[in-house]
mmCIF file of N, CA and C in Angstrom:
data_model
loop_
_atom_site.group_PDB
_atom_site.id
_atom_site.type_symbol
_atom_site.label_atom_id
_atom_site.label_comp_id
_atom_site.label_asym_id
_atom_site.label_seq_id
_atom_site.Cartn_x
_atom_site.Cartn_y
_atom_site.Cartn_z
ATOM 1 N N MET P 1 36.685 53.398 -92.443
ATOM 2 C CA MET P 1 37.817 54.515 -92.941
ATOM 3 C C MET P 1 37.209 55.833 -92.554
ATOM 4 N N LYS P 2 38.037 56.675 -92.599
ATOM 5 C CA LYS P 2 37.866 58.022 -92.239
ATOM 6 C C LYS P 2 37.413 58.931 -93.558
ATOM 7 N N TYR P 3 36.414 59.515 -93.900
ATOM 8 C CA TYR P 3 36.339 60.513 -94.691
ATOM 9 C C TYR P 3 36.256 61.943 -94.240
ATOM 10 N N LEU P 4 36.718 63.064 -95.153
ATOM 11 C CA LEU P 4 36.545 64.284 -94.610
ATOM 12 C C LEU P 4 35.587 64.928 -95.905
ATOM 13 N N CYS P 5 34.448 65.733 -95.529
ATOM 14 C CA CYS P 5 33.516 66.278 -96.147
ATOM 15 C C CYS P 5 33.804 67.759 -95.892
ATOM 16 N N LEU P 6 34.384 68.335 -96.992
ATOM 17 C CA LEU P 6 34.401 69.843 -97.011
ATOM 18 C C LEU P 6 33.514 70.555 -97.654
ATOM 19 N N VAL P 7 32.847 71.460 -97.037
ATOM 20 C CA VAL P 7 31.738 72.223 -97.485
ATOM 21 C C VAL P 7 32.251 73.485 -97.873
ATOM 22 N N TYR P 8 31.878 73.646 -99.191
ATOM 23 C CA TYR P 8 32.211 75.041 -99.984
ATOM 24 C C TYR P 8 30.888 75.740 -100.422
ATOM 25 N N CYS P 9 30.937 77.055 -100.291
ATOM 26 C CA CYS P 9 29.810 77.858 -100.771
ATOM 27 C C CYS P 9 30.251 79.357 -101.249
ATOM 28 N N GLU P 10 29.593 80.130 -101.711
ATOM 29 C CA GLU P 10 29.845 81.583 -101.955
ATOM 30 C C GLU P 10 29.190 82.069 -100.354
ATOM 31 N N GLU P 11 30.175 82.693 -99.520
ATOM 32 C CA GLU P 11 29.744 83.230 -98.468
ATOM 33 C C GLU P 11 28.430 84.391 -98.706
ATOM 34 N N ALA P 12 28.644 85.105 -99.588
ATOM 35 C CA ALA P 12 27.751 86.229 -99.888
ATOM 36 C C ALA P 12 26.193 85.586 -100.025
ATOM 37 N N LEU P 13 26.383 84.402 -100.808
ATOM 38 C CA LEU P 13 24.943 83.839 -101.162
ATOM 39 C C LEU P 13 24.533 82.882 -100.024
ATOM 40 N N LEU P 14 25.260 82.311 -99.013
ATOM 41 C CA LEU P 14 25.047 81.338 -98.400
ATOM 42 C C LEU P 14 23.630 81.121 -97.642
ATOM 43 N N HIS P 15 23.325 82.361 -97.054
ATOM 44 C CA HIS P 15 22.146 82.750 -96.405
ATOM 45 C C HIS P 15 21.165 83.344 -97.164
ATOM 46 N N SER P 16 21.259 83.570 -98.440
ATOM 47 C CA SER P 16 20.472 84.244 -99.057
ATOM 48 C C SER P 16 19.501 83.726 -100.241
ATOM 49 N N LEU P 17 19.960 82.587 -100.534
ATOM 50 C CA LEU P 17 19.275 81.912 -101.818
ATOM 51 C C LEU P 17 17.931 81.106 -100.913
ATOM 52 N N PRO P 18 16.977 80.828 -101.919
ATOM 53 C CA PRO P 18 15.726 80.194 -101.315
ATOM 54 C C PRO P 18 16.079 78.932 -100.804
ATOM 55 N N ASP P 19 17.015 78.066 -101.297
ATOM 56 C CA ASP P 19 17.312 76.943 -100.743
ATOM 57 C C ASP P 19 18.352 76.940 -99.715
ATOM 58 N N SER P 20 18.764 78.136 -99.185
ATOM 59 C CA SER P 20 19.713 78.325 -98.111
ATOM 60 C C SER P 20 19.471 77.618 -96.762
ATOM 61 N N PRO P 21 20.290 76.693 -96.222
ATOM 62 C CA PRO P 21 19.697 76.189 -94.796
ATOM 63 C C PRO P 21 20.157 77.208 -93.746
ATOM 64 N N GLU P 22 19.214 76.980 -92.898
ATOM 65 C CA GLU P 22 19.304 77.771 -91.679
ATOM 66 C C GLU P 22 20.166 76.976 -90.610
ATOM 67 N N ASP P 23 20.697 77.706 -89.674
ATOM 68 C CA ASP P 23 21.797 76.883 -88.665
ATOM 69 C C ASP P 23 20.962 75.800 -88.026
ATOM 70 N N ALA P 24 19.675 76.018 -87.658
ATOM 71 C CA ALA P 24 19.121 74.942 -86.971
ATOM 72 C C ALA P 24 18.900 73.663 -87.802
ATOM 73 N N GLU P 25 18.888 73.754 -89.087
ATOM 74 C CA GLU P 25 18.798 72.692 -89.885
ATOM 75 C C GLU P 25 20.119 72.034 -90.006
ATOM 76 N N CYS P 26 21.260 72.646 -90.183
ATOM 77 C CA CYS P 26 22.551 72.357 -90.316
ATOM 78 C C CYS P 26 22.897 71.521 -88.868
ATOM 79 N N MET P 27 22.601 72.089 -87.674
ATOM 80 C CA MET P 27 22.769 71.257 -86.336
ATOM 81 C C MET P 27 22.085 70.027 -86.263
ATOM 82 N N ALA P 28 20.834 70.077 -86.729
ATOM 83 C CA ALA P 28 19.909 69.036 -86.654
ATOM 84 C C ALA P 28 20.525 68.003 -87.350
ATOM 85 N N TYR P 29 20.926 68.186 -88.750
ATOM 86 C CA TYR P 29 21.714 67.173 -89.521
ATOM 87 C C TYR P 29 22.993 66.653 -88.711
ATOM 88 N N ALA P 30 23.719 67.639 -88.396
ATOM 89 C CA ALA P 30 24.995 67.264 -87.731
ATOM 90 C C ALA P 30 24.733 66.182 -86.463
ATOM 91 N N GLU P 31 23.676 66.309 -85.770
ATOM 92 C CA GLU P 31 23.253 65.499 -84.475
ATOM 93 C C GLU P 31 22.699 64.078 -85.010
ATOM 94 N N THR P 32 22.039 64.260 -86.085
ATOM 95 C CA THR P 32 21.540 62.822 -86.732
ATOM 96 C C THR P 32 22.774 62.135 -86.989
ATOM 97 N N VAL P 33 23.950 62.706 -87.710
ATOM 98 C CA VAL P 33 24.931 61.835 -88.086
ATOM 99 C C VAL P 33 25.599 61.296 -86.894
ATOM 100 N N HIS P 34 25.664 62.336 -85.897
ATOM 101 C CA HIS P 34 26.440 62.054 -84.638
ATOM 102 C C HIS P 34 25.785 60.911 -83.956
ATOM 103 N N GLY P 35 24.499 60.952 -83.903
ATOM 104 C CA GLY P 35 23.646 59.862 -83.244
ATOM 105 C C GLY P 35 23.821 58.394 -83.868
ATOM 106 N N SER P 36 24.126 58.445 -85.351
ATOM 107 C CA SER P 36 24.213 57.444 -86.148
ATOM 108 C C SER P 36 25.792 56.604 -85.585
ATOM 109 N N GLY P 37 26.483 57.464 -84.876
ATOM 110 C CA GLY P 37 27.866 56.885 -84.661
ATOM 111 C C GLY P 37 29.065 56.875 -85.616
ATOM 112 N N ARG P 38 28.389 57.944 -86.671
ATOM 113 C CA ARG P 38 29.648 57.928 -87.890
ATOM 114 C C ARG P 38 30.190 59.350 -87.668
ATOM 115 N N MET P 39 29.815 60.124 -86.995
ATOM 116 C CA MET P 39 30.403 61.695 -86.771
ATOM 117 C C MET P 39 31.571 61.573 -85.716
ATOM 118 N N LEU P 40 32.912 61.924 -86.385
ATOM 119 C CA LEU P 40 34.110 62.282 -85.654
ATOM 120 C C LEU P 40 34.267 63.675 -85.369
ATOM 121 N N ALA P 41 33.765 64.815 -86.072
ATOM 122 C CA ALA P 41 34.042 65.952 -85.764
ATOM 123 C C ALA P 41 33.347 66.755 -86.858
ATOM 124 N N ALA P 42 32.679 68.069 -86.637
ATOM 125 C CA ALA P 42 32.068 68.831 -87.565
ATOM 126 C C ALA P 42 32.228 70.139 -86.996
ATOM 127 N N GLU P 43 32.594 71.227 -87.853
ATOM 128 C CA GLU P 43 32.848 72.655 -87.384
ATOM 129 C C GLU P 43 32.104 73.400 -88.593
ATOM 130 N N ALA P 44 31.584 74.596 -88.331
ATOM 131 C CA ALA P 44 31.363 75.676 -89.216
ATOM 132 C C ALA P 44 32.804 76.678 -89.254
ATOM 133 N N LEU P 45 33.093 77.158 -90.210
ATOM 134 C CA LEU P 45 34.115 78.149 -89.976
ATOM 135 C C LEU P 45 33.836 79.541 -90.034
ATOM 136 N N LYS P 46 34.654 80.611 -89.625
ATOM 137 C CA LYS P 46 34.215 81.760 -89.455
ATOM 138 C C LYS P 46 34.391 82.539 -91.122
ATOM 139 N N PRO P 47 34.190 83.494 -91.423
ATOM 140 C CA PRO P 47 34.181 84.139 -92.876
ATOM 141 C C PRO P 47 35.738 84.215 -93.236
ATOM 142 N N VAL P 48 35.677 84.034 -94.567
ATOM 143 C CA VAL P 48 36.983 83.674 -95.287
ATOM 144 C C VAL P 48 38.093 84.884 -94.757
ATOM 145 N N GLN P 49 37.466 86.194 -94.785
ATOM 146 C CA GLN P 49 38.495 87.280 -94.507
ATOM 147 C C GLN P 49 38.960 87.117 -92.928
ATOM 148 N N THR P 50 38.565 86.342 -92.225
ATOM 149 C CA THR P 50 39.272 85.931 -90.967
ATOM 150 C C THR P 50 40.460 85.194 -91.051
ATOM 151 N N ALA P 51 40.737 84.517 -92.333
ATOM 152 C CA ALA P 51 41.660 83.589 -92.433
ATOM 153 C C ALA P 51 42.953 84.388 -92.792
ATOM 154 N N THR P 52 44.040 83.300 -92.539
ATOM 155 C CA THR P 52 45.559 83.858 -92.751
ATOM 156 C C THR P 52 46.140 82.713 -93.346
ATOM 157 N N THR P 53 46.664 83.028 -94.318
ATOM 158 C CA THR P 53 47.574 81.917 -95.214
ATOM 159 C C THR P 53 49.107 81.982 -94.787
ATOM 160 N N VAL P 54 49.612 80.955 -94.580
ATOM 161 C CA VAL P 54 51.108 80.791 -94.083
ATOM 162 C C VAL P 54 51.864 80.257 -95.135
ATOM 163 N N ARG P 55 53.036 80.725 -95.579
ATOM 164 C CA ARG P 55 53.878 79.849 -96.647
ATOM 165 C C ARG P 55 55.303 80.036 -95.883
ATOM 166 N N VAL P 56 55.966 78.996 -96.098
ATOM 167 C CA VAL P 56 57.454 78.932 -95.703
ATOM 168 C C VAL P 56 58.088 78.734 -97.006
ATOM 169 N N ARG P 57 59.046 79.883 -97.355
ATOM 170 C CA ARG P 57 59.749 79.633 -98.539
ATOM 171 C C ARG P 57 61.414 79.774 -98.187
ATOM 172 N N GLY P 58 62.235 78.932 -98.492
ATOM 173 C CA GLY P 58 63.639 79.131 -98.192
ATOM 174 C C GLY P 58 63.759 79.514 -96.571
ATOM 175 N N GLY P 59 63.126 78.840 -95.603
ATOM 176 C CA GLY P 59 62.987 78.919 -94.311
ATOM 177 C C GLY P 59 62.353 80.102 -93.741
ATOM 178 N N ARG P 60 61.931 81.075 -94.539
ATOM 179 C CA ARG P 60 61.317 82.427 -94.066
ATOM 180 C C ARG P 60 59.693 82.350 -94.221
ATOM 181 N N MET P 61 59.105 82.518 -93.222
ATOM 182 C CA MET P 61 57.554 82.657 -93.104
ATOM 183 C C MET P 61 57.098 83.842 -93.609
ATOM 184 N N SER P 62 56.054 83.744 -94.431
ATOM 185 C CA SER P 62 55.325 84.913 -94.909
ATOM 186 C C SER P 62 53.810 84.637 -94.695
ATOM 187 N N LEU P 63 53.123 85.591 -94.224
ATOM 188 C CA LEU P 63 51.436 85.503 -94.104
ATOM 189 C C LEU P 63 50.889 86.537 -94.709
ATOM 190 N N THR P 64 49.697 85.902 -95.446
ATOM 191 C CA THR P 64 48.698 86.509 -96.307
ATOM 192 C C THR P 64 47.339 86.567 -95.615
ATOM 193 N N ASP P 65 46.860 87.767 -95.488
ATOM 194 C CA ASP P 65 45.265 87.784 -95.179
ATOM 195 C C ASP P 65 44.461 86.997 -96.113
ATOM 196 N N GLY P 66 43.451 86.133 -95.661
ATOM 197 C CA GLY P 66 42.612 85.679 -96.560
ATOM 198 C C GLY P 66 43.156 84.179 -97.001
ATOM 199 N N PRO P 67 42.215 83.642 -97.967
ATOM 200 C CA PRO P 67 42.544 82.382 -98.416
ATOM 201 C C PRO P 67 43.857 82.242 -99.391
ATOM 202 N N PHE P 68 44.210 81.260 -99.808
ATOM 203 C CA PHE P 68 45.427 80.893 -100.643
ATOM 204 C C PHE P 68 45.027 81.462 -101.987
ATOM 205 N N ALA P 69 43.900 81.340 -102.640
ATOM 206 C CA ALA P 69 43.487 81.676 -104.168
ATOM 207 C C ALA P 69 42.001 82.306 -103.936
ATOM 208 N N GLU P 70 42.014 83.391 -105.021
ATOM 209 C CA GLU P 70 40.507 84.094 -105.273
ATOM 210 C C GLU P 70 39.708 82.771 -105.906
ATOM 211 N N THR P 71 38.699 82.581 -105.263
ATOM 212 C CA THR P 71 37.628 81.815 -105.733
ATOM 213 C C THR P 71 36.341 82.101 -105.414
ATOM 214 N N LYS P 72 35.174 81.831 -106.155
ATOM 215 C CA LYS P 72 33.942 82.243 -106.021
ATOM 216 C C LYS P 72 33.508 81.344 -104.677
ATOM 217 N N GLU P 73 33.868 80.170 -104.663
ATOM 218 C CA GLU P 73 33.521 79.598 -103.487
ATOM 219 C C GLU P 73 34.412 79.407 -102.388
ATOM 220 N N GLN P 74 34.139 79.303 -101.029
ATOM 221 C CA GLN P 74 35.280 79.433 -99.905
ATOM 222 C C GLN P 74 34.868 78.157 -98.979
ATOM 223 N N LEU P 75 35.777 77.629 -98.392
ATOM 224 C CA LEU P 75 35.478 76.623 -97.539
ATOM 225 C C LEU P 75 34.940 77.226 -96.395
ATOM 226 N N ALA P 76 33.681 76.426 -95.989
ATOM 227 C CA ALA P 76 32.862 77.097 -95.006
ATOM 228 C C ALA P 76 32.858 76.183 -93.809
ATOM 229 N N GLY P 77 33.394 74.761 -93.836
ATOM 230 C CA GLY P 77 33.043 73.906 -92.885
ATOM 231 C C GLY P 77 33.347 72.577 -93.190
ATOM 232 N N PHE P 78 33.642 71.795 -92.317
ATOM 233 C CA PHE P 78 33.867 70.237 -92.448
ATOM 234 C C PHE P 78 33.089 69.488 -91.722
ATOM 235 N N TYR P 79 33.104 68.045 -92.148
ATOM 236 C CA TYR P 79 32.530 66.876 -91.330
ATOM 237 C C TYR P 79 33.573 65.920 -91.423
ATOM 238 N N LEU P 80 33.995 65.508 -90.416
ATOM 239 C CA LEU P 80 34.929 64.122 -90.461
ATOM 240 C C LEU P 80 34.103 63.104 -90.023
ATOM 241 N N VAL P 81 33.959 62.252 -90.972
ATOM 242 C CA VAL P 81 33.144 61.167 -90.704
ATOM 243 C C VAL P 81 33.803 59.794 -90.731
ATOM 244 N N GLU P 82 33.216 58.780 -90.091
ATOM 245 C CA GLU P 82 33.648 57.284 -90.120
ATOM 246 C C GLU P 82 32.616 56.729 -91.106
ATOM 247 N N ALA P 83 33.072 55.963 -92.237
ATOM 248 C CA ALA P 83 32.207 55.359 -92.948
ATOM 249 C C ALA P 83 32.866 53.948 -93.715
ATOM 250 N N ARG P 84 32.083 52.876 -93.768
ATOM 251 C CA ARG P 84 32.439 51.686 -94.206
ATOM 252 C C ARG P 84 33.215 51.948 -95.759
ATOM 253 N N ASP P 85 32.757 52.843 -96.642
ATOM 254 C CA ASP P 85 33.301 52.936 -97.852
ATOM 255 C C ASP P 85 32.968 54.153 -98.633
ATOM 256 N N LEU P 86 33.440 54.739 -99.517
ATOM 257 C CA LEU P 86 33.010 56.009 -100.304
ATOM 258 C C LEU P 86 31.698 56.061 -100.441
ATOM 259 N N ASN P 87 31.019 55.123 -100.878
ATOM 260 C CA ASN P 87 29.488 55.371 -101.023
ATOM 261 C C ASN P 87 28.870 55.587 -99.836
ATOM 262 N N GLU P 88 29.043 55.104 -98.757
ATOM 263 C CA GLU P 88 28.382 55.744 -97.529
ATOM 264 C C GLU P 88 28.882 57.143 -97.255
ATOM 265 N N ALA P 89 30.045 57.606 -97.510
ATOM 266 C CA ALA P 89 30.545 58.770 -97.214
ATOM 267 C C ALA P 89 29.866 59.959 -98.161
ATOM 268 N N LEU P 90 29.494 59.412 -99.338
ATOM 269 C CA LEU P 90 28.903 60.314 -100.271
ATOM 270 C C LEU P 90 27.471 60.350 -99.990
ATOM 271 N N ASN P 91 26.829 59.462 -99.378
ATOM 272 C CA ASN P 91 25.499 59.387 -98.879
ATOM 273 C C ASN P 91 25.400 60.323 -97.443
ATOM 274 N N ILE P 92 26.359 60.391 -96.800
ATOM 275 C CA ILE P 92 26.384 61.310 -95.802
ATOM 276 C C ILE P 92 26.733 62.830 -96.307
ATOM 277 N N ALA P 93 27.276 63.049 -97.142
ATOM 278 C CA ALA P 93 27.835 64.391 -97.740
ATOM 279 C C ALA P 93 26.450 64.659 -98.526
ATOM 280 N N ARG P 94 25.735 63.918 -98.982
ATOM 281 C CA ARG P 94 24.616 64.206 -99.726
ATOM 282 C C ARG P 94 23.594 64.973 -98.814
ATOM 283 N N GLY P 95 23.454 64.670 -97.713
ATOM 284 C CA GLY P 95 22.692 64.966 -96.655
ATOM 285 C C GLY P 95 22.833 66.364 -96.238
ATOM 286 N N ILE P 96 24.100 66.829 -96.379
ATOM 287 C CA ILE P 96 24.508 68.055 -95.874
ATOM 288 C C ILE P 96 23.747 69.246 -96.100
ATOM 289 N N PRO P 97 23.210 69.933 -95.494
ATOM 290 C CA PRO P 97 22.091 71.166 -96.048
ATOM 291 C C PRO P 97 22.903 72.034 -96.760
ATOM 292 N N ALA P 98 23.971 72.475 -96.622
ATOM 293 C CA ALA P 98 24.939 73.442 -97.482
ATOM 294 C C ALA P 98 25.009 73.047 -98.706
ATOM 295 N N ALA P 99 24.857 71.649 -99.087
ATOM 296 C CA ALA P 99 25.141 71.047 -100.436
ATOM 297 C C ALA P 99 23.914 71.687 -101.456
ATOM 298 N N ARG P 100 22.927 72.116 -100.899
ATOM 299 C CA ARG P 100 22.061 72.676 -101.767
ATOM 300 C C ARG P 100 22.267 73.746 -102.339
ATOM 301 N N VAL P 101 23.425 74.670 -101.829
ATOM 302 C CA VAL P 101 23.690 76.044 -102.248
ATOM 303 C C VAL P 101 25.190 76.143 -102.579
ATOM 304 N N GLY P 102 25.830 74.927 -102.315
ATOM 305 C CA GLY P 102 27.497 74.948 -102.627
ATOM 306 C C GLY P 102 27.885 73.518 -103.081
ATOM 307 N N SER P 103 29.028 73.248 -102.437
ATOM 308 C CA SER P 103 29.416 71.819 -103.003
ATOM 309 C C SER P 103 29.966 71.203 -101.635
ATOM 310 N N VAL P 104 30.212 69.987 -101.737
ATOM 311 C CA VAL P 104 30.838 69.067 -100.569
ATOM 312 C C VAL P 104 31.997 68.148 -101.323
ATOM 313 N N GLU P 105 33.104 68.599 -101.093
ATOM 314 C CA GLU P 105 34.142 67.722 -101.549
ATOM 315 C C GLU P 105 34.682 66.618 -100.561
ATOM 316 N N VAL P 106 34.383 65.426 -100.965
ATOM 317 C CA VAL P 106 34.617 64.351 -99.998
ATOM 318 C C VAL P 106 35.993 63.501 -100.408
ATOM 319 N N ARG P 107 36.611 63.571 -99.306
ATOM 320 C CA ARG P 107 38.062 63.063 -99.454
ATOM 321 C C ARG P 107 38.429 61.980 -98.253
ATOM 322 N N PRO P 108 38.962 60.718 -98.670
ATOM 323 C CA PRO P 108 39.477 59.806 -97.729
ATOM 324 C C PRO P 108 40.397 60.318 -96.924
ATOM 325 N N VAL P 109 40.463 60.139 -95.696
ATOM 326 C CA VAL P 109 41.739 60.396 -94.724
ATOM 327 C C VAL P 109 42.864 59.560 -95.129
ATOM 328 N N ARG P 110 43.893 59.990 -95.090
ATOM 329 C CA ARG P 110 45.066 59.172 -95.205
ATOM 330 C C ARG P 110 45.639 58.735 -93.896
ATOM 331 N N GLU P 111 45.501 57.486 -93.486
ATOM 332 C CA GLU P 111 45.999 56.985 -92.232
ATOM 333 C C GLU P 111 47.581 56.703 -92.411
ATOM 334 N N LEU P 112 48.306 57.257 -91.456
ATOM 335 C CA LEU P 112 49.798 57.407 -91.545
ATOM 336 C C LEU P 112 50.171 56.264 -90.372
ATOM 337 N N GLN P 113 51.153 55.198 -91.048
ATOM 338 C CA GLN P 113 51.590 54.137 -90.322
ATOM 339 C C GLN P 113 52.879 54.821 -89.438
ATOM 340 N N PRO P 114 52.871 54.357 -88.092
ATOM 341 C CA PRO P 114 54.007 54.780 -87.368
ATOM 342 C C PRO P 114 55.227 54.133 -87.725
#
């Protein structure tokens, strides 16, 4: 089963706290998960101020700079993994270095039937 691990953190604090991970540590962890055959994709995201939110209402598109809502934590990246069950996915998420300074939301991917 596929699980998406969404990494959230306060961008301003991500690299300034004592437990903040360095990029090399994050890359090493991603390579470990990849080497286990469970990594399907992983990416870090650019800062939240580069985001654009798209809404369509009544057939008209509107664009807003930034994220959908004001929150302390922003989506910083993701891991898409293959795990046999939620427990295995949670153990993968537990190892994500950014979890020490933020949070990781783990969600099953809904498989659509053709």
